Amino acid sequence: MKAFFGWLDQRTGYRKIAREALFENVPGGSRWRYVWGSTLTFALGVQFITGIFLWMAYSPSSQTAWESVNYIQNDMAGDGCCGALHHYTAQVMTVLLALHLMQVVIDGAYKAPREVNFWFGLILLQLVLALSLTGYLLPWDQKGFWATKSGHEHHDRRPIRRA
């Protein structure tokens, strides 16, 4: 096994990258408030892993979507643990996004030379919020219909003209 990891390190340099990420010098010392970005990254990893397993059991057609979600929640191995973990991690990610954004703004981490990193973070924020809305639609049920409709109504507002 040691030979394999040595071979992999020669080709990718993963040990140096991991060392720099794990032992990064934090100006002013480490604080508990710096943990939000790391927990957000962990939650995103959980979302990817559980999402792949759920994706393998989901059937995306209007005739079979509800049945596949019912199967995932009630009959799939693990008693719906994967779906519940995915659901609750998505809820926690919204809170973590807000906490991380507050920490970045309070610390001024959006200023030069990190402004491009901040812009990228804002794009990821919008992407995560959009994906959390789309998860409601997957079962093709009334809850998904009305959640999606109310999310889209915000964009369809037009001024009312009175005669």
PDB file of C-alpha atoms in Angstrom:
ATOM      1  CA  MET A   1       0.000   0.000   0.000  1.00  0.00           C
ATOM      2  CA  LYS A   2       2.879   2.336   0.807  1.00  0.00           C
ATOM      3  CA  ALA A   3       4.269   1.833  -2.698  1.00  0.00           C
ATOM      4  CA  PHE A   4       0.918   2.740  -4.263  1.00  0.00           C
ATOM      5  CA  PHE A   5       0.619   5.988  -2.290  1.00  0.00           C
ATOM      6  CA  GLY A   6       4.232   6.841  -3.150  1.00  0.00           C
ATOM      7  CA  TRP A   7       3.477   6.289  -6.847  1.00  0.00           C
ATOM      8  CA  LEU A   8       0.312   8.382  -6.589  1.00  0.00           C
ATOM      9  CA  ASP A   9       2.188  11.197  -4.816  1.00  0.00           C
ATOM     10  CA  GLN A  10       4.856  11.280  -7.543  1.00  0.00           C
ATOM     11  CA  ARG A  11       2.193  11.826 -10.190  1.00  0.00           C
ATOM     12  CA  THR A  12      -0.186  14.156  -8.339  1.00  0.00           C
ATOM     13  CA  GLY A  13       1.714  15.734  -5.443  1.00  0.00           C
ATOM     14  CA  TYR A  14      -1.246  15.140  -3.134  1.00  0.00           C
ATOM     15  CA  ARG A  15       0.899  14.985   0.019  1.00  0.00           C
ATOM     16  CA  LYS A  16       2.192  18.535  -0.458  1.00  0.00           C
ATOM     17  CA  ILE A  17      -1.315  19.812  -1.220  1.00  0.00           C
ATOM     18  CA  ALA A  18      -2.769  18.062   1.852  1.00  0.00           C
ATOM     19  CA  ARG A  19       0.076  19.358   4.045  1.00  0.00           C
ATOM     20  CA  GLU A  20      -0.526  22.948   2.871  1.00  0.00           C
ATOM     21  CA  ALA A  21      -4.294  22.655   3.400  1.00  0.00           C
ATOM     22  CA  LEU A  22      -4.057  21.052   6.850  1.00  0.00           C
ATOM     23  CA  PHE A  23      -1.208  23.155   8.249  1.00  0.00           C
ATOM     24  CA  GLU A  24      -2.076  26.541   6.737  1.00  0.00           C
ATOM     25  CA  ASN A  25      -0.903  29.465   8.836  1.00  0.00           C
ATOM     26  CA  VAL A  26      -3.935  31.475   9.941  1.00  0.00           C
ATOM     27  CA  PRO A  27      -3.154  35.155  10.616  1.00  0.00           C
ATOM     28  CA  GLY A  28      -4.083  36.031  14.202  1.00  0.00           C
ATOM     29  CA  GLY A  29      -4.320  32.359  15.166  1.00  0.00           C
ATOM     30  CA  SER A  30      -7.110  29.869  14.791  1.00  0.00           C
ATOM     31  CA  ARG A  31     -10.590  30.665  16.080  1.00  0.00           C
ATOM     32  CA  TRP A  32     -13.859  28.770  16.322  1.00  0.00           C
ATOM     33  CA  ARG A  33     -15.475  31.215  13.904  1.00  0.00           C
ATOM     34  CA  TYR A  34     -13.121  30.038  11.139  1.00  0.00           C
ATOM     35  CA  VAL A  35     -14.762  26.600  11.127  1.00  0.00           C
ATOM     36  CA  TRP A  36     -17.801  27.513   8.976  1.00  0.00           C
ATOM     37  CA  GLY A  37     -16.054  27.140   5.606  1.00  0.00           C
ATOM     38  CA  SER A  38     -14.717  23.705   6.573  1.00  0.00           C
ATOM     39  CA  THR A  39     -18.066  22.472   7.848  1.00  0.00           C
ATOM     40  CA  LEU A  40     -19.700  23.793   4.686  1.00  0.00           C
ATOM     41  CA  THR A  41     -17.191  21.850   2.578  1.00  0.00           C
ATOM     42  CA  PHE A  42     -17.889  18.710   4.630  1.00  0.00           C
ATOM     43  CA  ALA A  43     -21.662  19.156   4.207  1.00  0.00           C
ATOM     44  CA  LEU A  44     -21.208  19.605   0.454  1.00  0.00           C
ATOM     45  CA  GLY A  45     -19.224  16.352   0.351  1.00  0.00           C
ATOM     46  CA  VAL A  46     -22.022  14.560   2.224  1.00  0.00           C
ATOM     47  CA  GLN A  47     -24.512  16.000  -0.283  1.00  0.00           C
ATOM     48  CA  PHE A  48     -22.493  14.685  -3.226  1.00  0.00           C
ATOM     49  CA  ILE A  49     -22.031  11.201  -1.766  1.00  0.00           C
ATOM     50  CA  THR A  50     -25.632  10.729  -0.604  1.00  0.00           C
ATOM     51  CA  GLY A  51     -26.906  12.364  -3.802  1.00  0.00           C
ATOM     52  CA  ILE A  52     -25.103   9.788  -5.938  1.00  0.00           C
ATOM     53  CA  PHE A  53     -26.671   6.922  -3.977  1.00  0.00           C
ATOM     54  CA  LEU A  54     -30.129   8.505  -4.197  1.00  0.00           C
ATOM     55  CA  TRP A  55     -29.637   9.196  -7.892  1.00  0.00           C
ATOM     56  CA  MET A  56     -29.043   5.477  -8.492  1.00  0.00           C
ATOM     57  CA  ALA A  57     -32.483   4.640  -7.057  1.00  0.00           C
ATOM     58  CA  TYR A  58     -34.455   7.564  -8.513  1.00  0.00           C
ATOM     59  CA  SER A  59     -36.556   7.289 -11.657  1.00  0.00           C
ATOM     60  CA  PRO A  60     -37.056  10.728 -13.268  1.00  0.00           C
ATOM     61  CA  SER A  61     -40.342  10.418 -15.116  1.00  0.00           C
ATOM     62  CA  SER A  62     -43.726  11.832 -14.196  1.00  0.00           C
ATOM     63  CA  GLN A  63     -45.189   8.307 -13.931  1.00  0.00           C
ATOM     64  CA  THR A  64     -42.459   6.764 -11.736  1.00  0.00           C
ATOM     65  CA  ALA A  65     -40.934   9.648  -9.730  1.00  0.00           C
ATOM     66  CA  TRP A  66     -43.290   9.404  -6.759  1.00  0.00           C
ATOM     67  CA  GLU A  67     -42.937   5.606  -6.577  1.00  0.00           C
ATOM     68  CA  SER A  68     -39.141   5.809  -6.684  1.00  0.00           C
ATOM     69  CA  VAL A  69     -39.074   8.408  -3.890  1.00  0.00           C
ATOM     70  CA  ASN A  70     -41.448   6.218  -1.864  1.00  0.00           C
ATOM     71  CA  TYR A  71     -39.115   3.262  -2.446  1.00  0.00           C
ATOM     72  CA  ILE A  72     -36.090   5.324  -1.356  1.00  0.00           C
ATOM     73  CA  GLN A  73     -37.825   6.495   1.840  1.00  0.00           C
ATOM     74  CA  ASN A  74     -39.448   3.223   2.890  1.00  0.00           C
ATOM     75  CA  ASP A  75     -37.935   0.165   1.202  1.00  0.00           C
ATOM     76  CA  MET A  76     -34.324   0.951   0.264  1.00  0.00           C
ATOM     77  CA  ALA A  77     -31.559  -0.604   2.347  1.00  0.00           C
ATOM     78  CA  GLY A  78     -30.736   1.619   5.299  1.00  0.00           C
ATOM     79  CA  ASP A  79     -34.373   2.506   6.071  1.00  0.00           C
ATOM     80  CA  GLY A  80     -34.222   5.864   4.333  1.00  0.00           C
ATOM     81  CA  CYS A  81     -31.113   6.900   6.242  1.00  0.00           C
ATOM     82  CA  CYS A  82     -29.381   8.062   3.058  1.00  0.00           C
ATOM     83  CA  GLY A  83     -32.370  10.196   2.044  1.00  0.00           C
ATOM     84  CA  ALA A  84     -32.764  11.639   5.528  1.00  0.00           C
ATOM     85  CA  LEU A  85     -29.055  12.448   5.724  1.00  0.00           C
ATOM     86  CA  HIS A  86     -29.267  14.151   2.338  1.00  0.00           C
ATOM     87  CA  HIS A  87     -32.379  16.106   3.339  1.00  0.00           C
ATOM     88  CA  TYR A  88     -31.125  17.331   6.714  1.00  0.00           C
ATOM     89  CA  THR A  89     -27.648  18.134   5.412  1.00  0.00           C
ATOM     90  CA  ALA A  90     -29.274  20.316   2.746  1.00  0.00           C
ATOM     91  CA  GLN A  91     -31.139  22.172   5.508  1.00  0.00           C
ATOM     92  CA  VAL A  92     -27.955  22.615   7.540  1.00  0.00           C
ATOM     93  CA  MET A  93     -26.073  23.868   4.470  1.00  0.00           C
ATOM     94  CA  THR A  94     -28.371  26.893   4.225  1.00  0.00           C
ATOM     95  CA  VAL A  95     -27.532  27.857   7.808  1.00  0.00           C
ATOM     96  CA  LEU A  96     -23.825  27.190   7.254  1.00  0.00           C
ATOM     97  CA  LEU A  97     -23.871  29.363   4.133  1.00  0.00           C
ATOM     98  CA  ALA A  98     -25.304  32.275   6.113  1.00  0.00           C
ATOM     99  CA  LEU A  99     -22.803  31.825   8.951  1.00  0.00           C
ATOM    100  CA  HIS A 100     -19.859  31.559   6.569  1.00  0.00           C
ATOM    101  CA  LEU A 101     -20.971  34.632   4.606  1.00  0.00           C
ATOM    102  CA  MET A 102     -21.322  36.620   7.851  1.00  0.00           C
ATOM    103  CA  GLN A 103     -17.845  35.560   8.946  1.00  0.00           C
ATOM    104  CA  VAL A 104     -16.345  36.545   5.579  1.00  0.00           C
ATOM    105  CA  VAL A 105     -18.008  39.976   5.664  1.00  0.00           C
ATOM    106  CA  ILE A 106     -17.131  40.642   9.327  1.00  0.00           C
ATOM    107  CA  ASP A 107     -13.481  39.718   8.753  1.00  0.00           C
ATOM    108  CA  GLY A 108     -13.292  41.642   5.482  1.00  0.00           C
ATOM    109  CA  ALA A 109     -12.195  38.563   3.574  1.00  0.00           C
ATOM    110  CA  TYR A 110     -13.999  39.884   0.483  1.00  0.00           C
ATOM    111  CA  LYS A 111     -11.345  42.575  -0.035  1.00  0.00           C
ATOM    112  CA  ALA A 112      -8.256  42.377  -2.241  1.00  0.00           C
ATOM    113  CA  PRO A 113      -6.519  40.044  -2.897  1.00  0.00           C
ATOM    114  CA  ARG A 114      -9.446  37.677  -2.201  1.00  0.00           C
ATOM    115  CA  GLU A 115     -12.243  39.412  -4.115  1.00  0.00           C
ATOM    116  CA  VAL A 116     -12.294  36.819  -6.925  1.00  0.00           C
ATOM    117  CA  ASN A 117     -12.601  34.083  -4.303  1.00  0.00           C
ATOM    118  CA  PHE A 118     -15.523  36.021  -2.774  1.00  0.00           C
ATOM    119  CA  TRP A 119     -17.263  36.350  -6.181  1.00  0.00           C
ATOM    120  CA  PHE A 120     -16.852  32.617  -6.719  1.00  0.00           C
ATOM    121  CA  GLY A 121     -18.392  32.054  -3.277  1.00  0.00           C
ATOM    122  CA  LEU A 122     -21.404  34.217  -4.172  1.00  0.00           C
ATOM    123  CA  ILE A 123     -21.935  32.182  -7.343  1.00  0.00           C
ATOM    124  CA  LEU A 124     -21.748  28.961  -5.304  1.00  0.00           C
ATOM    125  CA  LEU A 125     -24.230  30.440  -2.806  1.00  0.00           C
ATOM    126  CA  GLN A 126     -26.758  31.039  -5.580  1.00  0.00           C
ATOM    127  CA  LEU A 127     -26.150  27.571  -7.006  1.00  0.00           C
ATOM    128  CA  VAL A 128     -26.694  25.850  -3.640  1.00  0.00           C
ATOM    129  CA  LEU A 129     -29.883  27.834  -2.962  1.00  0.00           C
ATOM    130  CA  ALA A 130     -31.220  27.024  -6.441  1.00  0.00           C
ATOM    131  CA  LEU A 131     -30.436  23.318  -6.011  1.00  0.00           C
ATOM    132  CA  SER A 132     -32.142  23.239  -2.616  1.00  0.00           C
ATOM    133  CA  LEU A 133     -35.326  24.482  -4.299  1.00  0.00           C
ATOM    134  CA  THR A 134     -35.161  21.857  -7.059  1.00  0.00           C
ATOM    135  CA  GLY A 135     -35.036  18.992  -4.552  1.00  0.00           C
ATOM    136  CA  TYR A 136     -38.677  19.610  -3.655  1.00  0.00           C
ATOM    137  CA  LEU A 137     -39.819  18.920  -7.202  1.00  0.00           C
ATOM    138  CA  LEU A 138     -38.309  15.433  -7.482  1.00  0.00           C
ATOM    139  CA  PRO A 139     -41.273  13.431  -6.066  1.00  0.00           C
ATOM    140  CA  TRP A 140     -43.723  15.100  -8.505  1.00  0.00           C
ATOM    141  CA  ASP A 141     -46.268  15.630  -5.728  1.00  0.00           C
ATOM    142  CA  GLN A 142     -48.376  18.561  -4.485  1.00  0.00           C
ATOM    143  CA  LYS A 143     -45.720  19.733  -2.040  1.00  0.00           C
ATOM    144  CA  GLY A 144     -43.152  19.895  -4.836  1.00  0.00           C
ATOM    145  CA  PHE A 145     -45.562  21.614  -7.206  1.00  0.00           C
ATOM    146  CA  TRP A 146     -46.478  24.416  -4.794  1.00  0.00           C
ATOM    147  CA  ALA A 147     -42.918  24.901  -3.514  1.00  0.00           C
ATOM    148  CA  THR A 148     -41.685  25.283  -7.078  1.00  0.00           C
ATOM    149  CA  LYS A 149     -44.613  27.497  -8.070  1.00  0.00           C
ATOM    150  CA  SER A 150     -44.078  29.850  -5.140  1.00  0.00           C
ATOM    151  CA  GLY A 151     -40.356  29.977  -5.909  1.00  0.00           C
ATOM    152  CA  HIS A 152     -41.031  30.925  -9.516  1.00  0.00           C
ATOM    153  CA  GLU A 153     -43.793  33.429  -8.713  1.00  0.00           C
ATOM    154  CA  HIS A 154     -41.188  35.717  -7.251  1.00  0.00           C
ATOM    155  CA  HIS A 155     -39.679  36.078 -10.734  1.00  0.00           C
ATOM    156  CA  ASP A 156     -43.027  36.476 -12.535  1.00  0.00           C
ATOM    157  CA  ARG A 157     -44.192  39.614 -10.733  1.00  0.00           C
ATOM    158  CA  ARG A 158     -45.463  42.256 -13.100  1.00  0.00           C
ATOM    159  CA  PRO A 159     -46.902  45.639 -12.146  1.00  0.00           C
ATOM    160  CA  ILE A 160     -50.697  45.671 -11.977  1.00  0.00           C
ATOM    161  CA  ARG A 161     -52.239  48.377 -14.147  1.00  0.00           C
ATOM    162  CA  ARG A 162     -55.434  49.878 -12.927  1.00  0.00           C
ATOM    163  CA  ALA A 163     -57.980  51.346 -15.371  1.00  0.00           C
TER     164      ALA A 163
END
